[in-house]
């Protein structure tokens, strides 16, 4: 009789206590080997070896390709031991030799497949291209790293396969392993340890310690140096393992029991279904966790099915497992035999009809052995214990049902959800049934088929996590997210500023990819811009006012054949539905580019259209911050109001009815590709709109200049925009056809847009957004009215910047203190507004006094406030400003 030892830290050793136990052949009840029995000291030594090996990096620190090479050597060593492994597995686990002899081959394939996948396709490192967090820009990537010391506790039904399922994914991902085989079947795991050793897998990386589940298992599941426990076995023990592992919060994967339903539909091919049920229930004496031990048969065919099923079951040859003609071998142990006998007795008492089997049998030519006849119970009710509890033997329950829905309901009436089958000649119908069953694997017209790349695991109380395939590898890694700050500077971090009084953000990235073509006749550049962008079918988006002014047709003519239509239904202050309607039109016409002709309403809609066209779905799907990772549908913007700067900004402002307010798409990738600033397009703009949109641009400039994100590039743009507006607005008000002044206003709006897209805005915007949403006050008008009041509110936080505004507006600040000059800037803005006929009070633009409080509460929730020079959080302060503007 052979002696098997423990494998700890690269050596085969006796148990510290010197204890051994016997491995038995269940087919003869004769001992076949003595095995060292691990005790406390051995378990601790194995854990310590695995811990040391892991921490040393000797394995975890290898490149996946280097681990692959070693695992391939391991596979070769298994191949060399193939015959011994097959014979030992059969003899020790009672597996028929015809099954056991293919197992080494499958194990080698598994080792090679999984380790190659881990080395070549597993996503060890991944860049996260869009972080979705606008306040912490930087490189984001994730690494997948091994978990550490992984314990595998495995059952006695497929000892070699289970050992490989635990070892290979763990090893391929850089972990070290302590494996505890089942006490009944310790031998093949120790032969695998020999193979690992011969392959040169470093010492301590693999340890195999047979021993009692109670003693060894308990230490493994509670030891602080163990990082993960992967267990295959009964649900009862699984619960206990989970409980034990909880004290040190180990990662746990559990592959537990089942009571899987094999559903035979009334249109099934009978011969196939019967064979599937035979294979699905009686393979390896039914000692397989995913066995289809509840055969659900349509009542339309149940009599015929049961007759054929019984006949086939009775034709199965039960015999010694090493005898090549045996279909079924012995059960694994006396205890398992007793369990099966107990359930059969129970089934009879519960009123199920025993059709065949139900008794021990003797194998030809052999004395002893735990053989049991294939057993079928018919007329089983799903609530019976034999239908609810896992028996783990050659005992099957046949349950009748009347409809597919009832079959699914019965299948799901179980605490388990591991496997299952459907037999039908209609694949679509079978798939419908398969989708309805809450279980981890469903086979259609087949059973017990595994694939290295397909995950295996349980729903409900059949388990936690998955084995095999990519999903199985993920269970042996943990994810580390790494963030690398874009600007590694204390004063450039918005989140650090939360705990600091310094809200100024000093560093900045300046990214403005829009190509601007400006000047009289700039429109003619559109033909070239469209072809540069690779577009052939362009849709013009506009609104009825702009269309009426003849501007969209001007563009259509310039585009010639490239224009496939004009969509002119965009309303002021567009909402998500406005975008969706335009997207529908664009999809219908199969457009590949958008030209927007209009004010902010049109251009913002167009931005939403470009995102939705590119990414699919509805506008609401894309209302978000910094999530676009690719260029969007090409967009050329031709602004007609010279106010918002939307032609160059990274924001689309869209009303969401669901949210009851204006929300944003914010992303560099929505900046139009080209902006054409042609003064002819603003010359038709009525005076009132000329003034209000100009004040939108003015607000952008002033708020960008004073915001906590302001920077020198944007400051320059903002100040120049302020100067251009203050000089040219009176001119265009006096003469709307003053082309030079119109162009200057367009340039001012674009520069202000550039400035605020990087430097952001502030409280005036938050307040204007609110007045716009609640009272439909045009955005520019609302901005203008509140801007001077907000400037005064900010005076002590932005005095030097506001003094510059005063100077730029032509105030003689000589002799003034900075604060005084800053206040003079607010006054100069009011003077300008008065001069050009801008409304000065909220009461004049339809806001109700009663609503100011509501406005204040809404306004403090607007994101624009976050960038305001003076921190804003008190609605009462905001209410006060609204009152001043009222
Ligand atoms: N994306 C951004 O960066 C940004 C910035 C600020 C504001 N906005 C948004 O922009 C929208 C406001 O845009 P807007 O102020 O440009 O107004 P708008 O686009 O709503 O246009 C206002 C009106 O002016 C008419 N009009 C425009 N140009 C004309 C012309 N040349 N001749 C005759 N009539 C003309 C339009 O038909 C419309 O009726 C708001 O929804 C606001 O939230 C966006």
PDB file of N, CA and C in Angstrom, residues 691-743:
ATOM      1  N   UNK A 691     -29.561  93.174 -27.117  1.00  0.00           N
ATOM      2  CA  UNK A 691     -29.135  93.666 -25.813  1.00  0.00           C
ATOM      3  C   UNK A 691     -29.067  92.536 -24.783  1.00  0.00           C
ATOM      4  N   UNK A 692     -30.130  91.709 -24.765  1.00  0.00           N
ATOM      5  CA  UNK A 692     -30.135  90.684 -23.706  1.00  0.00           C
ATOM      6  C   UNK A 692     -29.051  89.635 -23.958  1.00  0.00           C
ATOM      7  N   UNK A 693     -28.848  89.257 -25.204  1.00  0.00           N
ATOM      8  CA  UNK A 693     -27.815  88.242 -25.444  1.00  0.00           C
ATOM      9  C   UNK A 693     -26.420  88.824 -25.195  1.00  0.00           C
ATOM     10  N   UNK A 694     -26.267  90.104 -25.458  1.00  0.00           N
ATOM     11  CA  UNK A 694     -24.967  90.728 -25.165  1.00  0.00           C
ATOM     12  C   UNK A 694     -24.678  90.670 -23.668  1.00  0.00           C
ATOM     13  N   UNK A 695     -25.751  90.822 -22.873  1.00  0.00           N
ATOM     14  CA  UNK A 695     -25.526  90.774 -21.420  1.00  0.00           C
ATOM     15  C   UNK A 695     -25.221  89.351 -20.948  1.00  0.00           C
ATOM     16  N   UNK A 696     -25.659  88.370 -21.722  1.00  0.00           N
ATOM     17  CA  UNK A 696     -25.263  86.995 -21.408  1.00  0.00           C
ATOM     18  C   UNK A 696     -23.742  86.891 -21.568  1.00  0.00           C
ATOM     19  N   UNK A 697     -23.260  87.397 -22.716  1.00  0.00           N
ATOM     20  CA  UNK A 697     -21.811  87.330 -22.968  1.00  0.00           C
ATOM     21  C   UNK A 697     -21.041  88.127 -21.917  1.00  0.00           C
ATOM     22  N   UNK A 698     -21.590  89.294 -21.561  1.00  0.00           N
ATOM     23  CA  UNK A 698     -20.925  90.130 -20.545  1.00  0.00           C
ATOM     24  C   UNK A 698     -20.845  89.350 -19.211  1.00  0.00           C
ATOM     25  N   UNK A 699     -21.920  88.658 -18.868  1.00  0.00           N
ATOM     26  CA  UNK A 699     -21.934  87.904 -17.606  1.00  0.00           C
ATOM     27  C   UNK A 699     -20.907  86.771 -17.648  1.00  0.00           C
ATOM     28  N   UNK A 700     -20.840  86.116 -18.808  1.00  0.00           N
ATOM     29  CA  UNK A 700     -19.800  85.076 -18.940  1.00  0.00           C
ATOM     30  C   UNK A 700     -18.432  85.654 -18.657  1.00  0.00           C
ATOM     31  N   UNK A 701     -18.161  86.800 -19.267  1.00  0.00           N
ATOM     32  CA  UNK A 701     -16.824  87.379 -19.157  1.00  0.00           C
ATOM     33  C   UNK A 701     -16.525  87.778 -17.709  1.00  0.00           C
ATOM     34  N   UNK A 702     -17.470  88.473 -17.079  1.00  0.00           N
ATOM     35  CA  UNK A 702     -17.219  88.956 -15.717  1.00  0.00           C
ATOM     36  C   UNK A 702     -17.095  87.773 -14.741  1.00  0.00           C
ATOM     37  N   UNK A 703     -17.977  86.797 -14.904  1.00  0.00           N
ATOM     38  CA  UNK A 703     -17.924  85.669 -13.964  1.00  0.00           C
ATOM     39  C   UNK A 703     -16.699  84.791 -14.184  1.00  0.00           C
ATOM     40  N   UNK A 704     -16.280  84.634 -15.454  1.00  0.00           N
ATOM     41  CA  UNK A 704     -15.062  83.850 -15.712  1.00  0.00           C
ATOM     42  C   UNK A 704     -13.856  84.549 -15.088  1.00  0.00           C
ATOM     43  N   UNK A 705     -13.870  85.870 -15.183  1.00  0.00           N
ATOM     44  CA  UNK A 705     -12.747  86.653 -14.658  1.00  0.00           C
ATOM     45  C   UNK A 705     -12.646  86.532 -13.144  1.00  0.00           C
ATOM     46  N   UNK A 706     -13.807  86.466 -12.473  1.00  0.00           N
ATOM     47  CA  UNK A 706     -13.776  86.467 -11.007  1.00  0.00           C
ATOM     48  C   UNK A 706     -13.906  85.064 -10.406  1.00  0.00           C
ATOM     49  N   UNK A 707     -14.113  84.056 -11.236  1.00  0.00           N
ATOM     50  CA  UNK A 707     -14.379  82.723 -10.677  1.00  0.00           C
ATOM     51  C   UNK A 707     -13.141  82.153  -9.977  1.00  0.00           C
ATOM     52  N   UNK A 708     -13.353  81.151  -9.164  1.00  0.00           N
ATOM     53  CA  UNK A 708     -12.222  80.533  -8.465  1.00  0.00           C
ATOM     54  C   UNK A 708     -11.339  79.749  -9.427  1.00  0.00           C
ATOM     55  N   UNK A 709     -11.814  79.515 -10.635  1.00  0.00           N
ATOM     56  CA  UNK A 709     -11.043  78.785 -11.641  1.00  0.00           C
ATOM     57  C   UNK A 709     -10.378  79.731 -12.644  1.00  0.00           C
ATOM     58  N   UNK A 710     -10.474  81.038 -12.393  1.00  0.00           N
ATOM     59  CA  UNK A 710      -9.947  81.975 -13.395  1.00  0.00           C
ATOM     60  C   UNK A 710      -8.452  81.759 -13.575  1.00  0.00           C
ATOM     61  N   UNK A 711      -7.975  82.098 -14.774  1.00  0.00           N
ATOM     62  CA  UNK A 711      -6.553  81.919 -15.082  1.00  0.00           C
ATOM     63  C   UNK A 711      -6.160  82.963 -16.099  1.00  0.00           C
ATOM     64  N   UNK A 712      -4.873  83.055 -16.358  1.00  0.00           N
ATOM     65  CA  UNK A 712      -4.413  84.206 -17.137  1.00  0.00           C
ATOM     66  C   UNK A 712      -4.900  84.204 -18.580  1.00  0.00           C
ATOM     67  N   UNK A 713      -5.024  83.036 -19.187  1.00  0.00           N
ATOM     68  CA  UNK A 713      -5.501  83.017 -20.576  1.00  0.00           C
ATOM     69  C   UNK A 713      -6.947  83.491 -20.619  1.00  0.00           C
ATOM     70  N   UNK A 714      -7.763  82.940 -19.738  1.00  0.00           N
ATOM     71  CA  UNK A 714      -9.183  83.299 -19.728  1.00  0.00           C
ATOM     72  C   UNK A 714      -9.381  84.753 -19.292  1.00  0.00           C
ATOM     73  N   UNK A 715      -8.539  85.216 -18.358  1.00  0.00           N
ATOM     74  CA  UNK A 715      -8.639  86.625 -17.926  1.00  0.00           C
ATOM     75  C   UNK A 715      -8.481  87.550 -19.131  1.00  0.00           C
ATOM     76  N   UNK A 716      -7.487  87.234 -19.954  1.00  0.00           N
ATOM     77  CA  UNK A 716      -7.227  88.071 -21.138  1.00  0.00           C
ATOM     78  C   UNK A 716      -8.425  88.067 -22.069  1.00  0.00           C
ATOM     79  N   UNK A 717      -8.963  86.873 -22.281  1.00  0.00           N
ATOM     80  CA  UNK A 717     -10.130  86.777 -23.173  1.00  0.00           C
ATOM     81  C   UNK A 717     -11.320  87.529 -22.584  1.00  0.00           C
ATOM     82  N   UNK A 718     -11.534  87.339 -21.274  1.00  0.00           N
ATOM     83  CA  UNK A 718     -12.697  87.939 -20.629  1.00  0.00           C
ATOM     84  C   UNK A 718     -12.604  89.474 -20.683  1.00  0.00           C
ATOM     85  N   UNK A 719     -11.437  89.984 -20.348  1.00  0.00           N
ATOM     86  CA  UNK A 719     -11.296  91.457 -20.333  1.00  0.00           C
ATOM     87  C   UNK A 719     -11.485  92.034 -21.728  1.00  0.00           C
ATOM     88  N   UNK A 720     -10.944  91.331 -22.717  1.00  0.00           N
ATOM     89  CA  UNK A 720     -11.114  91.852 -24.072  1.00  0.00           C
ATOM     90  C   UNK A 720     -12.581  91.772 -24.499  1.00  0.00           C
ATOM     91  N   UNK A 721     -13.243  90.695 -24.090  1.00  0.00           N
ATOM     92  CA  UNK A 721     -14.671  90.575 -24.416  1.00  0.00           C
ATOM     93  C   UNK A 721     -15.455  91.717 -23.757  1.00  0.00           C
ATOM     94  N   UNK A 722     -15.133  92.017 -22.497  1.00  0.00           N
ATOM     95  CA  UNK A 722     -15.848  93.105 -21.791  1.00  0.00           C
ATOM     96  C   UNK A 722     -15.664  94.422 -22.551  1.00  0.00           C
ATOM     97  N   UNK A 723     -14.407  94.644 -22.943  1.00  0.00           N
ATOM     98  CA  UNK A 723     -14.129  95.897 -23.674  1.00  0.00           C
ATOM     99  C   UNK A 723     -14.933  95.936 -24.985  1.00  0.00           C
ATOM    100  N   UNK A 724     -14.897  94.852 -25.754  1.00  0.00           N
ATOM    101  CA  UNK A 724     -15.601  94.825 -27.040  1.00  0.00           C
ATOM    102  C   UNK A 724     -17.099  95.039 -26.849  1.00  0.00           C
ATOM    103  N   UNK A 725     -17.655  94.427 -25.821  1.00  0.00           N
ATOM    104  CA  UNK A 725     -19.106  94.566 -25.607  1.00  0.00           C
ATOM    105  C   UNK A 725     -19.441  96.011 -25.216  1.00  0.00           C
ATOM    106  N   UNK A 726     -18.655  96.546 -24.278  1.00  0.00           N
ATOM    107  CA  UNK A 726     -18.995  97.903 -23.818  1.00  0.00           C
ATOM    108  C   UNK A 726     -18.847  98.913 -24.954  1.00  0.00           C
ATOM    109  N   UNK A 727     -17.908  98.680 -25.859  1.00  0.00           N
ATOM    110  CA  UNK A 727     -17.730  99.642 -26.952  1.00  0.00           C
ATOM    111  C   UNK A 727     -18.718  99.433 -28.089  1.00  0.00           C
ATOM    112  N   UNK A 728     -19.049  98.145 -28.348  1.00  0.00           N
ATOM    113  CA  UNK A 728     -19.831  97.877 -29.556  1.00  0.00           C
ATOM    114  C   UNK A 728     -21.324  97.722 -29.320  1.00  0.00           C
ATOM    115  N   UNK A 729     -21.700  97.380 -28.095  1.00  0.00           N
ATOM    116  CA  UNK A 729     -23.138  97.194 -27.866  1.00  0.00           C
ATOM    117  C   UNK A 729     -23.924  98.476 -28.166  1.00  0.00           C
ATOM    118  N   UNK A 730     -23.449  99.639 -27.653  1.00  0.00           N
ATOM    119  CA  UNK A 730     -24.201 100.856 -28.005  1.00  0.00           C
ATOM    120  C   UNK A 730     -24.259 101.079 -29.518  1.00  0.00           C
ATOM    121  N   UNK A 731     -23.202 100.682 -30.207  1.00  0.00           N
ATOM    122  CA  UNK A 731     -23.191 100.910 -31.656  1.00  0.00           C
ATOM    123  C   UNK A 731     -24.228 100.027 -32.362  1.00  0.00           C
ATOM    124  N   UNK A 732     -24.312  98.754 -31.972  1.00  0.00           N
ATOM    125  CA  UNK A 732     -25.288  97.892 -32.651  1.00  0.00           C
ATOM    126  C   UNK A 732     -26.713  98.209 -32.236  1.00  0.00           C
ATOM    127  N   UNK A 733     -26.852  98.774 -31.031  1.00  0.00           N
ATOM    128  CA  UNK A 733     -28.197  99.196 -30.630  1.00  0.00           C
ATOM    129  C   UNK A 733     -28.619 100.402 -31.467  1.00  0.00           C
ATOM    130  N   UNK A 734     -27.679 101.282 -31.710  1.00  0.00           N
ATOM    131  CA  UNK A 734     -27.971 102.460 -32.519  1.00  0.00           C
ATOM    132  C   UNK A 734     -28.209 102.063 -33.969  1.00  0.00           C
ATOM    133  N   UNK A 735     -27.435 101.106 -34.442  1.00  0.00           N
ATOM    134  CA  UNK A 735     -27.567 100.715 -35.848  1.00  0.00           C
ATOM    135  C   UNK A 735     -27.309  99.211 -35.965  1.00  0.00           C
ATOM    136  N   UNK A 736     -28.398  98.462 -36.051  1.00  0.00           N
ATOM    137  CA  UNK A 736     -28.289  96.993 -36.122  1.00  0.00           C
ATOM    138  C   UNK A 736     -27.536  96.527 -37.344  1.00  0.00           C
ATOM    139  N   UNK A 737     -27.356  97.352 -38.316  1.00  0.00           N
ATOM    140  CA  UNK A 737     -26.682  96.933 -39.543  1.00  0.00           C
ATOM    141  C   UNK A 737     -25.194  97.297 -39.529  1.00  0.00           C
ATOM    142  N   UNK A 738     -24.715  97.822 -38.418  1.00  0.00           N
ATOM    143  CA  UNK A 738     -23.287  98.163 -38.324  1.00  0.00           C
ATOM    144  C   UNK A 738     -22.488  96.861 -38.282  1.00  0.00           C
ATOM    145  N   UNK A 739     -21.997  96.515 -39.445  1.00  0.00           N
ATOM    146  CA  UNK A 739     -21.420  95.193 -39.611  1.00  0.00           C
ATOM    147  C   UNK A 739     -20.174  94.984 -38.764  1.00  0.00           C
ATOM    148  N   UNK A 740     -19.341  96.032 -38.715  1.00  0.00           N
ATOM    149  CA  UNK A 740     -18.094  95.903 -37.961  1.00  0.00           C
ATOM    150  C   UNK A 740     -18.403  95.667 -36.473  1.00  0.00           C
ATOM    151  N   UNK A 741     -19.360  96.490 -35.989  1.00  0.00           N
ATOM    152  CA  UNK A 741     -19.722  96.342 -34.575  1.00  0.00           C
ATOM    153  C   UNK A 741     -20.358  94.975 -34.316  1.00  0.00           C
ATOM    154  N   UNK A 742     -21.172  94.502 -35.268  1.00  0.00           N
ATOM    155  CA  UNK A 742     -21.792  93.167 -35.125  1.00  0.00           C
ATOM    156  C   UNK A 742     -20.706  92.084 -35.026  1.00  0.00           C
ATOM    157  N   UNK A 743     -19.710  92.195 -35.899  1.00  0.00           N
ATOM    158  CA  UNK A 743     -18.636  91.193 -35.875  1.00  0.00           C
ATOM    159  C   UNK A 743     -17.898  91.241 -34.536  1.00  0.00           C
TER     160      UNK A 743
END
